[in-house]
Coordinates of C-alpha atoms and ligand atoms in Angstrom, one line a residue:
M1 CA -6.1 3.0 -7.7
C2 CA -9.2 1.3 -9.2
G3 CA -9.3 -2.4 -10.0
I4 CA -9.7 -3.8 -13.5
I5 CA -10.5 -7.3 -14.7
G6 CA -10.9 -8.9 -18.1
I7 CA -11.8 -12.5 -19.1
S8 CA -11.8 -14.2 -22.5
S9 CA -13.3 -17.7 -22.3
N10 CA -15.2 -20.4 -24.0
K11 CA -18.0 -20.0 -21.4
S12 CA -20.0 -17.2 -19.8
V13 CA -17.7 -14.8 -17.9
S14 CA -20.0 -12.5 -15.8
A15 CA -19.9 -14.6 -12.6
S16 CA -16.1 -14.8 -12.6
I17 CA -15.8 -11.1 -13.4
I18 CA -18.1 -10.2 -10.4
S19 CA -16.2 -12.5 -8.0
S20 CA -12.9 -11.0 -9.1
L21 CA -14.3 -7.5 -8.7
K22 CA -15.2 -8.3 -5.1
K23 CA -11.5 -9.2 -4.5
L24 CA -10.4 -6.0 -6.2
E25 CA -12.6 -3.8 -4.1
Y26 CA -9.7 -3.0 -1.8
R27 CA -8.4 -0.9 -4.7
G28 CA -11.5 1.3 -5.0
Y29 CA -15.1 1.0 -4.0
D30 CA -17.1 4.0 -4.9
S31 CA -18.7 2.5 -8.0
A32 CA -18.5 -0.7 -10.1
G33 CA -19.3 -1.9 -13.6
I34 CA -19.1 -4.7 -16.1
A35 CA -19.4 -5.0 -19.9
T36 CA -19.7 -8.2 -21.9
L37 CA -19.9 -8.9 -25.5
F38 CA -22.8 -11.0 -26.7
E39 CA -24.2 -11.6 -30.2
G40 CA -22.3 -8.6 -31.6
E41 CA -23.4 -6.1 -28.9
I42 CA -21.6 -4.6 -25.9
K43 CA -23.8 -4.8 -22.8
E44 CA -22.6 -2.3 -20.2
L45 CA -24.0 -2.3 -16.6
K46 CA -22.8 0.2 -13.9
S47 CA -23.7 1.3 -10.4
E48 CA -22.6 3.8 -7.8
G49 CA -21.4 2.0 -4.7
R50 CA -20.1 -1.5 -4.1
V51 CA -20.1 -4.6 -6.3
D52 CA -23.0 -5.8 -4.1
T53 CA -25.1 -2.9 -5.2
L54 CA -24.3 -3.7 -8.8
E55 CA -25.5 -7.2 -8.2
Q56 CA -28.7 -5.9 -6.5
N57 CA -29.4 -3.4 -9.3
F58 CA -29.0 -5.8 -12.2
D59 CA -29.8 -9.4 -13.1
L60 CA -26.1 -10.3 -13.6
K61 CA -26.8 -14.0 -13.6
N62 CA -28.4 -13.6 -16.9
L63 CA -25.7 -11.4 -18.3
K64 CA -24.4 -13.4 -21.2
G65 CA -21.1 -13.3 -23.1
N66 CA -17.8 -15.2 -23.2
I67 CA -15.7 -12.0 -23.2
G68 CA -16.0 -9.2 -20.7
I69 CA -14.3 -6.5 -18.6
G70 CA -15.1 -5.2 -15.1
H71 CA -14.0 -2.3 -12.9
V72 CA -14.1 -1.0 -9.4
R73 CA -13.5 2.7 -9.1
W74 CA -11.7 5.2 -6.9
A75 CA -12.8 8.5 -8.4
T76 CA -10.3 10.9 -9.8
H77 CA -12.2 12.8 -12.5
G78 CA -15.9 13.2 -11.8
I79 CA -18.0 12.3 -8.8
P80 CA -18.7 8.7 -7.9
N81 CA -22.0 8.0 -9.7
S82 CA -23.2 5.4 -12.3
V83 CA -22.5 7.6 -15.3
N84 CA -18.8 8.1 -14.3
A85 CA -18.4 4.5 -13.3
H86 CA -16.5 2.3 -15.8
P87 CA -16.6 0.7 -18.3
H88 CA -17.0 3.6 -20.7
S89 CA -18.2 2.7 -24.2
S90 CA -18.6 4.2 -27.7
H91 CA -20.8 2.4 -30.3
N92 CA -18.0 -0.2 -30.8
V93 CA -15.3 0.1 -28.0
S94 CA -15.6 -0.4 -24.2
V95 CA -12.8 0.5 -21.8
V96 CA -11.9 0.0 -18.1
H97 CA -9.1 2.2 -16.9
N98 CA -6.9 2.6 -13.8
G99 CA -4.8 5.8 -13.7
I100 CA -5.0 9.4 -14.9
I101 CA -4.9 10.8 -18.4
E102 CA -3.2 14.1 -18.0
N103 CA -4.0 15.5 -21.4
S104 CA -7.6 14.5 -21.4
T105 CA -8.9 18.1 -21.8
I106 CA -6.9 18.7 -25.0
L107 CA -7.9 15.2 -26.4
K108 CA -11.5 15.8 -25.6
K109 CA -11.6 19.0 -27.5
Y110 CA -9.9 17.3 -30.5
L111 CA -12.4 14.4 -30.4
I112 CA -15.5 16.6 -30.0
G113 CA -14.2 18.4 -33.1
K114 CA -14.3 15.0 -34.8
G115 CA -17.9 14.6 -33.8
H116 CA -17.5 12.3 -30.8
K117 CA -20.1 12.7 -28.0
F118 CA -19.1 12.4 -24.3
K119 CA -21.4 11.2 -21.5
S120 CA -19.3 11.3 -18.4
Q121 CA -16.9 13.7 -16.5
T122 CA -14.1 11.2 -16.6
D123 CA -10.7 11.4 -18.3
T124 CA -11.2 7.7 -19.3
E125 CA -13.8 8.5 -21.9
V126 CA -11.2 10.1 -24.2
I127 CA -9.5 6.8 -24.4
V128 CA -12.7 5.1 -25.7
H129 CA -13.2 7.8 -28.4
L130 CA -9.5 8.0 -29.3
I131 CA -9.4 4.2 -30.0
T132 CA -12.7 4.5 -31.9
E133 CA -11.3 7.3 -34.0
N134 CA -8.0 5.5 -34.7
L135 CA -9.8 2.3 -35.7
K136 CA -11.4 4.2 -38.5
T137 CA -8.2 4.2 -40.4
R138 CA -5.9 1.6 -38.8
E139 CA -5.8 -2.1 -38.0
L140 CA -6.2 -3.0 -34.3
E141 CA -2.5 -3.2 -33.3
E142 CA -1.6 0.0 -35.1
A143 CA -4.7 1.8 -33.6
I144 CA -3.7 0.7 -30.1
T145 CA 0.0 1.7 -30.6
S146 CA -0.9 5.2 -31.8
T147 CA -3.6 5.6 -29.2
L148 CA -1.2 4.8 -26.4
K149 CA 1.3 7.2 -27.8
Q150 CA -1.3 10.0 -27.8
L151 CA -2.1 9.5 -24.1
H152 CA -0.1 11.4 -21.4
G153 CA -0.2 10.1 -17.8
S154 CA -0.7 6.7 -16.3
F155 CA -3.0 3.8 -17.2
A156 CA -3.7 0.2 -17.0
L157 CA -6.4 -0.6 -19.6
G158 CA -8.8 -3.4 -20.5
I159 CA -10.5 -2.9 -23.9
V160 CA -13.2 -4.9 -25.8
F161 CA -14.5 -4.3 -29.3
K162 CA -17.9 -4.9 -30.8
D163 CA -16.5 -5.6 -34.2
I164 CA -13.5 -7.7 -33.1
P165 CA -15.5 -9.9 -30.7
D166 CA -13.0 -12.6 -29.8
L167 CA -10.3 -10.6 -27.9
I168 CA -9.5 -8.2 -25.1
V169 CA -6.6 -5.7 -25.3
G170 CA -4.7 -4.9 -22.1
A171 CA -2.1 -2.0 -21.9
R172 CA 0.0 -0.6 -19.2
R173 CA 1.9 2.6 -18.4
G174 CA 2.5 3.5 -14.7
S175 CA -0.4 1.4 -13.3
P176 CA 0.0 -2.3 -12.6
L177 CA -1.5 -5.0 -14.9
A178 CA -1.2 -8.8 -14.9
V179 CA -2.1 -11.4 -17.4
G180 CA -3.3 -14.9 -16.2
Y181 CA -3.6 -18.2 -18.0
G182 CA -6.4 -20.7 -17.4
P183 CA -7.9 -23.7 -19.1
S184 CA -9.6 -22.5 -22.3
E185 CA -9.6 -19.0 -20.9
N186 CA -7.2 -16.2 -20.2
Y187 CA -7.4 -13.2 -17.9
L188 CA -6.4 -9.6 -17.4
G189 CA -6.2 -8.2 -13.9
S190 CA -4.9 -5.3 -11.8
D191 CA -3.0 -7.8 -9.7
S192 CA -2.5 -11.5 -9.2
Y193 CA -4.8 -11.4 -6.1
A194 CA -7.8 -10.8 -8.4
L195 CA -6.9 -13.8 -10.5
K196 CA -5.8 -16.1 -7.8
S197 CA -8.9 -18.2 -7.6
M198 CA -8.7 -18.8 -11.4
T199 CA -4.9 -19.2 -12.0
N200 CA -1.5 -19.1 -10.4
K201 CA 0.2 -18.6 -13.8
I202 CA 0.9 -14.9 -14.3
T203 CA 2.8 -12.5 -16.6
Y204 CA 3.2 -8.9 -15.5
L205 CA 3.2 -6.3 -18.2
D206 CA 5.9 -3.7 -18.1
D207 CA 5.5 0.0 -18.8
G208 CA 4.7 0.7 -22.4
E209 CA 3.6 -2.8 -23.2
F210 CA 0.2 -4.1 -24.4
C211 CA -1.3 -7.5 -25.1
I212 CA -4.0 -9.2 -27.0
I213 CA -5.9 -11.8 -25.0
K214 CA -8.0 -14.5 -26.6
K215 CA -9.4 -17.6 -24.8
D216 CA -6.6 -19.8 -26.1
Q217 CA -3.8 -17.4 -26.8
V218 CA -2.0 -14.3 -25.4
V219 CA 0.3 -12.1 -27.5
F220 CA 2.5 -9.3 -26.1
F221 CA 3.7 -6.1 -27.8
N222 CA 6.2 -3.4 -27.0
E223 CA 5.3 0.3 -27.3
D224 CA 6.1 0.3 -31.0
G225 CA 3.7 -2.6 -31.6
K226 CA 6.5 -5.2 -32.1
N227 CA 5.8 -8.7 -30.8
I228 CA 7.7 -9.6 -27.6
N229 CA 8.1 -12.7 -25.5
K230 CA 7.3 -12.5 -21.8
K231 CA 8.0 -14.9 -18.9
I232 CA 5.2 -16.8 -17.2
L233 CA 5.6 -16.9 -13.4
E234 CA 4.1 -19.5 -11.2
L235 CA 2.8 -18.0 -7.9
S236 CA 2.5 -20.0 -4.7
S237 CA -1.0 -20.9 -3.8
D238 CA -1.8 -19.4 -0.4
E239 CA -5.5 -19.1 -0.7
A240 CA -6.1 -19.2 3.1
S241 CA -4.3 -15.9 3.6
Y242 CA -6.9 -14.2 1.4
E243 CA -9.8 -15.3 3.6
K244 CA -11.0 -13.6 6.8
G245 CA -11.5 -17.0 8.6
D246 CA -13.2 -16.5 11.9
F247 CA -12.4 -12.8 12.1
K248 CA -15.0 -10.1 11.5
H249 CA -12.6 -8.0 9.5
F250 CA -9.3 -8.4 7.6
M251 CA -7.8 -5.7 9.8
A252 CA -8.6 -7.7 13.0
K253 CA -7.0 -10.8 11.4
E254 CA -4.0 -8.9 10.2
I255 CA -3.4 -7.4 13.7
E256 CA -3.5 -10.8 15.2
E257 CA -1.1 -12.2 12.5
Q258 CA 1.7 -9.9 13.6
P259 CA 3.6 -12.4 15.8
N260 CA 3.7 -14.6 12.7
T261 CA 4.8 -11.7 10.5
I262 CA 7.8 -11.1 12.8
K263 CA 8.5 -14.8 13.1
T264 CA 8.6 -15.2 9.3
G265 CA 10.8 -12.1 9.0
I266 CA 13.2 -13.4 11.6
K267 CA 13.2 -16.9 9.9
E268 CA 14.1 -15.3 6.6
Y269 CA 16.8 -13.0 7.7
V270 CA 18.3 -14.3 11.0
D271 CA 20.6 -17.2 11.5
K272 CA 19.6 -18.2 15.1
T273 CA 22.5 -20.5 15.7
N274 CA 25.1 -18.0 15.0
S275 CA 23.1 -14.9 15.9
E276 CA 23.9 -13.5 12.5
I277 CA 21.8 -11.6 9.9
N278 CA 21.5 -13.4 6.6
I279 CA 21.7 -10.4 4.2
Y280 CA 24.7 -10.9 2.0
N281 CA 24.6 -10.3 -1.7
F282 CA 24.4 -6.5 -1.6
P283 CA 25.1 -5.4 -5.2
W284 CA 27.4 -2.6 -3.9
N285 CA 30.3 -2.3 -1.5
V286 CA 28.5 -1.2 1.7
N287 CA 31.6 0.8 2.7
E288 CA 31.1 3.0 -0.3
I289 CA 27.7 4.1 1.2
N290 CA 27.9 7.2 3.3
S291 CA 24.3 8.3 3.5
I292 CA 20.9 6.8 3.2
K293 CA 17.6 8.2 2.1
L294 CA 14.4 6.4 2.9
I295 CA 11.3 7.2 0.9
G296 CA 7.6 6.2 1.3
C297 CA 4.0 7.4 1.7
G298 CA 1.6 7.2 4.6
T299 CA 2.3 4.3 6.9
A300 CA 5.4 3.3 4.9
Y301 CA 6.7 6.8 5.5
H302 CA 6.3 6.3 9.2
S303 CA 8.4 3.2 8.8
C304 CA 11.1 5.3 7.1
L305 CA 11.0 7.7 10.1
M306 CA 11.3 4.8 12.5
A307 CA 14.2 3.5 10.5
K308 CA 16.0 6.9 10.7
Y309 CA 16.1 6.7 14.5
W310 CA 17.6 3.1 14.3
F311 CA 20.1 3.8 11.6
E312 CA 21.3 6.9 13.4
E313 CA 21.5 5.0 16.7
L314 CA 23.4 2.0 15.2
T315 CA 25.5 3.4 12.4
Q316 CA 27.5 6.5 11.5
L317 CA 25.5 6.9 8.3
D318 CA 23.9 10.2 7.4
V319 CA 20.2 9.4 7.2
S320 CA 17.3 11.4 5.7
I321 CA 13.7 10.6 4.9
D322 CA 11.3 11.8 2.4
I323 CA 7.6 11.6 1.5
A324 CA 7.6 10.3 -2.1
S325 CA 5.2 12.8 -3.5
E326 CA 7.5 15.6 -2.3
F327 CA 10.8 14.0 -3.3
R328 CA 9.7 13.4 -6.8
Y329 CA 9.2 17.1 -7.6
R330 CA 12.0 18.6 -5.6
K331 CA 15.5 19.6 -6.9
N332 CA 17.4 16.7 -5.5
R333 CA 21.1 16.4 -5.2
F334 CA 21.8 12.9 -6.3
K335 CA 25.0 11.5 -4.7
K336 CA 26.8 8.4 -5.7
D337 CA 27.6 7.4 -2.1
N338 CA 23.9 7.5 -1.2
L339 CA 21.7 4.5 -0.9
Y340 CA 18.0 5.1 -1.6
I341 CA 15.6 2.8 0.2
F342 CA 12.0 2.6 -1.0
V343 CA 9.4 1.3 1.5
S344 CA 6.0 0.1 0.3
Q345 CA 3.6 -2.6 1.1
S346 CA 2.1 -2.9 -2.3
G347 CA 5.2 -1.9 -4.3
E348 CA 2.8 -0.1 -6.7
T349 CA 2.3 3.3 -5.0
A350 CA 2.6 5.8 -7.8
D351 CA 4.5 8.4 -6.0
T352 CA 7.0 6.0 -4.5
Y353 CA 7.5 4.4 -7.9
A354 CA 8.0 7.8 -9.5
A355 CA 10.7 8.6 -6.9
L356 CA 12.4 5.3 -7.6
D357 CA 12.2 6.0 -11.4
L358 CA 13.9 9.3 -10.8
C359 CA 16.7 7.6 -8.8
N360 CA 17.1 5.0 -11.5
K361 CA 17.4 7.6 -14.2
N362 CA 20.2 9.2 -12.2
N363 CA 21.9 5.8 -11.8
M364 CA 21.6 5.8 -8.0
K365 CA 21.9 2.7 -5.7
T366 CA 18.4 1.6 -4.9
C367 CA 16.9 -0.9 -2.5
A368 CA 13.2 -1.7 -1.7
V369 CA 11.5 -3.0 1.4
V370 CA 8.2 -4.4 0.0
N371 CA 5.6 -6.9 0.7
V372 CA 4.4 -7.7 -2.9
I373 CA 7.5 -9.2 -4.5
E374 CA 6.1 -9.2 -8.0
S375 CA 5.4 -5.5 -7.8
S376 CA 6.9 -2.8 -10.0
I377 CA 9.0 -1.3 -7.2
A378 CA 10.4 -4.7 -6.3
R379 CA 11.3 -5.4 -9.9
D380 CA 13.0 -2.1 -10.6
V381 CA 15.4 -1.7 -7.7
N382 CA 18.9 -3.0 -7.5
F383 CA 18.2 -5.0 -4.3
V384 CA 14.9 -6.2 -2.7
L385 CA 14.3 -7.0 0.9
P386 CA 10.8 -8.6 1.0
I387 CA 8.9 -8.5 4.3
H388 CA 7.0 -11.8 3.6
C389 CA 3.9 -10.9 5.7
G390 CA 1.4 -12.4 3.2
P391 CA -1.4 -10.4 1.6
E392 CA -2.6 -7.4 3.5
I393 CA -6.2 -6.7 2.5
G394 CA -7.4 -4.2 5.1
V395 CA -6.9 -0.7 3.7
A396 CA -5.3 0.4 7.0
S397 CA -1.8 -1.0 7.1
T398 CA -1.0 -3.0 10.2
K399 CA 1.1 -6.1 9.8
A400 CA 2.9 -4.6 6.8
F401 CA 4.1 -1.8 9.1
L402 CA 5.6 -4.1 11.7
G403 CA 7.0 -6.2 8.8
Q404 CA 8.6 -3.1 7.3
I405 CA 10.1 -1.8 10.5
L406 CA 11.5 -5.3 11.3
I407 CA 13.3 -5.5 8.0
L408 CA 14.6 -2.0 8.3
Y409 CA 15.9 -2.6 11.8
I410 CA 17.6 -5.8 10.7
L411 CA 19.2 -3.9 7.8
A412 CA 20.4 -1.2 10.1
L413 CA 22.0 -3.8 12.4
K414 CA 23.6 -5.6 9.5
L415 CA 25.1 -2.4 8.0
A416 CA 26.3 -1.4 11.4
S417 CA 28.0 -4.7 11.7
L418 CA 29.5 -4.8 8.2
R419 CA 30.8 -1.2 8.7
K420 CA 32.1 -2.1 12.1
E421 CA 30.1 0.6 13.7
I422 CA 28.7 -1.7 16.4
N423 CA 30.7 -3.9 18.7
N424 CA 30.3 -7.6 18.0
K425 CA 28.9 -8.4 21.5
N426 CA 26.3 -5.7 21.3
Y427 CA 25.4 -6.8 17.8
K428 CA 24.9 -10.5 18.8
E429 CA 22.8 -9.5 21.8
K430 CA 20.6 -7.4 19.7
V431 CA 20.2 -10.1 17.1
K432 CA 19.4 -12.6 20.0
D433 CA 16.8 -10.2 21.5
L434 CA 14.9 -10.3 18.2
Q435 CA 14.0 -14.0 18.8
N436 CA 11.7 -13.1 21.7
L437 CA 9.9 -10.5 19.8
P438 CA 7.1 -12.7 18.4
S439 CA 6.1 -13.9 21.8
L440 CA 6.2 -10.4 23.3
I441 CA 3.9 -9.2 20.5
E442 CA 1.6 -12.1 21.2
K443 CA 1.3 -11.1 24.9
S444 CA 0.9 -7.4 24.0
L445 CA -2.1 -8.4 21.8
L446 CA -4.1 -9.4 24.9
I447 CA -5.5 -6.0 25.7
D448 CA -8.8 -6.1 23.9
N449 CA -11.0 -5.5 26.9
D450 CA -9.1 -2.5 28.1
I451 CA -8.9 -0.9 24.7
Q452 CA -12.6 -1.4 23.9
A453 CA -13.6 0.6 26.9
I454 CA -11.2 3.4 26.2
S455 CA -12.1 3.7 22.6
S456 CA -15.5 5.4 23.3
T457 CA -13.8 8.5 24.7
F458 CA -11.8 9.0 21.5
N459 CA -15.0 8.6 19.5
E460 CA -16.9 11.2 21.5
A461 CA -14.0 13.8 21.5
K462 CA -13.6 16.7 19.0
G463 CA -10.1 15.6 18.4
S464 CA -7.1 13.8 20.0
M465 CA -3.4 13.8 20.1
F466 CA -0.7 11.2 20.1
L467 CA 2.7 12.2 21.7
G468 CA 6.0 10.4 21.8
R469 CA 9.7 11.2 21.8
G470 CA 12.6 9.5 20.1
F471 CA 11.8 6.0 19.0
S472 CA 8.2 6.5 20.1
Y473 CA 7.6 9.6 17.9
P474 CA 7.1 7.7 14.6
I475 CA 4.7 5.3 16.4
A476 CA 2.7 8.3 17.7
L477 CA 2.3 9.5 14.1
E478 CA 1.3 6.0 13.0
G479 CA -1.3 5.8 15.8
A480 CA -2.8 9.1 14.9
L481 CA -3.0 8.1 11.2
K482 CA -4.8 4.8 12.1
L483 CA -7.4 6.6 14.2
K484 CA -8.2 9.2 11.6
E485 CA -8.2 6.7 8.7
L486 CA -10.6 4.3 10.4
S487 CA -12.7 6.4 12.8
Y488 CA -12.8 9.7 11.0
V489 CA -11.8 11.3 14.2
H490 CA -9.3 14.2 14.1
A491 CA -6.0 12.9 15.5
E492 CA -2.6 14.5 15.4
G493 CA 0.8 13.0 16.2
Y494 CA 3.5 15.2 17.7
P495 CA 6.9 14.9 19.2
A496 CA 6.0 15.4 22.9
G497 CA 8.7 18.1 23.3
E498 CA 7.1 20.2 20.5
M499 CA 3.8 20.7 22.3
K500 CA 4.7 23.9 24.0
H501 CA 5.7 25.5 20.7
G502 CA 2.0 25.7 19.6
P503 CA -0.1 22.6 19.8
L504 CA -0.6 22.9 23.5
A505 CA -3.1 25.6 22.7
L506 CA -5.4 22.9 21.4
I507 CA -5.6 21.0 24.7
E508 CA -8.8 21.6 26.6
D509 CA -10.8 19.9 29.3
G510 CA -11.4 16.2 28.6
M511 CA -9.4 16.0 25.3
P512 CA -8.0 12.5 25.0
V513 CA -4.2 12.4 24.5
V514 CA -2.2 9.2 24.0
V515 CA 1.3 9.5 25.5
L516 CA 3.8 6.9 24.5
A517 CA 6.3 6.8 27.3
P518 CA 8.2 3.5 27.4
R519 CA 11.0 3.3 30.1
D520 CA 13.7 4.2 27.6
S521 CA 16.2 7.0 27.7
Y522 CA 13.4 9.6 26.9
Y523 CA 11.1 8.4 29.6
K524 CA 11.6 11.2 32.1
K525 CA 11.3 13.9 29.5
T526 CA 8.1 12.5 28.1
I527 CA 6.6 12.1 31.5
S528 CA 7.2 15.9 32.1
N529 CA 5.5 16.7 28.8
M530 CA 2.6 14.4 29.9
Q531 CA 2.2 16.4 33.1
E532 CA 2.0 19.6 31.1
V533 CA -1.0 18.3 29.1
I534 CA -2.7 16.8 32.2
A535 CA -2.3 20.2 33.9
R536 CA -4.3 21.7 31.0
G537 CA -7.2 19.2 31.3
A538 CA -6.2 16.4 28.9
K539 CA -7.4 12.9 29.6
V540 CA -4.2 11.0 29.2
L541 CA -3.9 7.4 28.0
L542 CA -0.4 6.4 29.0
I543 CA 1.2 3.6 27.0
T544 CA 4.4 2.3 28.6
N545 CA 6.2 -1.0 29.1
K546 CA 6.0 -3.2 32.2
S547 CA 8.5 -2.4 34.9
K548 CA 9.1 -2.8 38.6
D549 CA 9.3 0.9 39.0
E550 CA 6.1 2.7 39.7
I551 CA 4.8 5.4 37.4
V552 CA 5.5 8.6 39.2
S553 CA 2.7 10.8 37.9
E554 CA -0.8 11.6 39.1
N555 CA -4.1 12.1 37.3
I556 CA -3.4 9.7 34.5
W557 CA -6.7 8.7 33.0
E558 CA -5.8 5.2 31.8
T559 CA -2.6 3.2 31.5
I560 CA -1.7 0.3 29.3
E561 CA 1.5 -1.6 29.8
V562 CA 3.0 -3.6 27.0
E563 CA 5.7 -6.2 27.5
N564 CA 9.3 -5.4 28.3
T565 CA 12.3 -5.7 25.9
N566 CA 15.3 -3.7 24.8
D567 CA 14.7 0.0 23.9
D568 CA 15.2 -0.6 20.2
L569 CA 12.4 -3.1 20.0
L570 CA 9.8 -1.2 22.2
P571 CA 8.3 0.5 19.1
F572 CA 7.0 -2.9 17.9
L573 CA 5.1 -3.4 21.1
L574 CA 3.8 0.2 21.5
T575 CA 2.2 -0.1 18.0
I576 CA -0.2 -2.8 19.1
P577 CA -2.5 -0.9 21.4
L578 CA -2.7 2.0 18.9
Q579 CA -3.9 -0.4 16.1
K580 CA -6.5 -1.8 18.5
L581 CA -7.6 1.6 19.6
A582 CA -8.3 2.6 16.0
Y583 CA -10.0 -0.7 15.3
Y584 CA -12.4 -0.7 18.2
S585 CA -13.2 3.0 17.7
A586 CA -14.3 2.3 14.2
L587 CA -16.1 -0.9 15.2
K588 CA -18.2 1.0 17.8
K589 CA -19.1 3.6 15.2
G590 CA -20.1 0.9 12.8
Y591 CA -17.8 2.1 10.1
D592 CA -16.5 0.0 7.3
I593 CA -13.2 -1.0 8.8
D594 CA -11.6 -2.8 5.9
K595 CA -12.7 -0.1 3.4
P596 CA -12.6 3.3 5.1
R597 CA -14.3 6.1 3.2
N598 CA -12.5 7.9 0.4
L599 CA -9.5 5.6 0.6
A600 CA -8.1 2.7 -1.4
K601 CA -5.4 0.1 -0.5
S602 CA -3.1 0.6 -3.4
V603 CA -2.6 4.3 -4.4
T604 CA -1.6 3.9 -8.0
V605 CA -2.4 7.5 -9.0
E606 CA -0.6 10.7 -8.0
Ligands
LIG701 O1 1.5 0.2 -0.5 P1 2.3 1.3 0.2 O2 2.9 0.8 1.4 O3 3.2 2.0 -0.7 O4 1.1 2.4 0.6 C1 1.5 3.6 1.2 C2 0.3 4.3 1.8 O5 -0.7 4.5 0.9 C3 -0.3 3.4 2.9 O6 0.6 3.0 3.9 C4 -1.5 4.1 3.6 O7 -1.0 5.2 4.3 C5 -2.2 3.2 4.5 N1 -3.6 3.2 4.2 C6 -2.2 3.6 6.0 O8 -2.8 2.7 6.8

């Protein structure tokens, strides 16, 4: 995680660095820092806390220099304080780093032996001293090449030099890094979002590459220090989607944007006139695929679980799912007839990328469902299905989740149709039903008053549970994740039928339990499980869909009814109240909704 920025310009850079750091805060926000070069000196300023605190602590307006680097941190090595904040500097080199240096202990010993003095507890500081050491005997490009070869682990780096004052070096292995081009200035940034207000012309570094950035020139190198040419991409300018508008938080805005997320997804993938799904150019023969493995982390993993239910319902494929951090270290049996689907909002999650890398090394068929189409995961799979939901800034994933499950559902339908595992009438009806989904989501969003009142009970409780069966089980897990992530309330998701095998022991008088019981084929079973928790004192919030049939159960604390649709699509609607529940719980507690404690949006370290 962590966000880095670098600017080489013909004018002062501190204001632009600070404004880019504010944009990058979604990547890490426990400390921040900046270093500029002015009159042959590196000036380094760092603070614990947010970029605002850095601004309050120092007179940044008067920080001079036409070359500079900045950093927002998500701590890996060493506590979040001003000493461990980046940049880290020696007498002539200053570095910002995103990633983890795995051999830092060995390198530190070696460098201490050479007389280098360390100030922080970070792994990053070894990079500073290693470059300083290598520069004693080598020219810049050679010193960078050999430094990068000595580092194990992952990094995106921005480096400035006191004695070479007209340039910034950027380098990448495992962590994302982009170069931007402006008028009489050039930039380095963790992502295009940070550079968006300055340029829409971007080049992404690939693993092993580094670059030298001057105000009027950028040169790229491969890992052996050989010059290479790279493409410049022109990104669309969609500034409005990076602003909160009238919303108090990005999360609130992103929840409300979901009808649009679904509308856009449908527009991209569904031919309304013919009730057909527009996914054609698969790079493999779909009949050669006999099994599917879906891989992701956190919310994206819940999307994988959701997709497993749909793929199993609609196709004859053998479907399994995996948490990326587990998959990457297990002894996997790679099978030629397996399709590996990687699900990720950012497309930069380190564990998910490592899982993909492993599959690529084994020549597997790979596909990605991602939001950021310029991301590493999107670039390195055989086939990409973008979710097109626009930038998601809130750390808690909302619209990306609905976007992911929409595309996965569409893919399941398409494969079922191509493999002739669904009859045509049924297929067309299901494709048609999708058209109503945006308006159903819109209506299901109108529950703020009910949810606000309910959320206090969750805040006051020691813990809570989220139960569901079948299609509702992944949504229960997602609801629990949202609540813990935002409100710091203990919340667990369970398959409703699993309660009596242990978790029921946790139920006590007044414990809030969310039961997801839409009127699908699991309804009666789930209602029985609900009665079992009510009998043990739970305060049940039942979430179901509207129906003529009454709910045949007593002593339900609260009920929320979402709109009605076919069983496959109910998970979309059930998700909405859970997102709002988490949002309002955190709002009441006054927590930082878009930047929950200890987290970051893009998890680019293991
Ligand atoms: O960018 P990704 O979708 O790969 O991120 C995966 C998880 O880190 C992410 O979904 C995380 O769990 C969210 N903060 C949950 O709201």
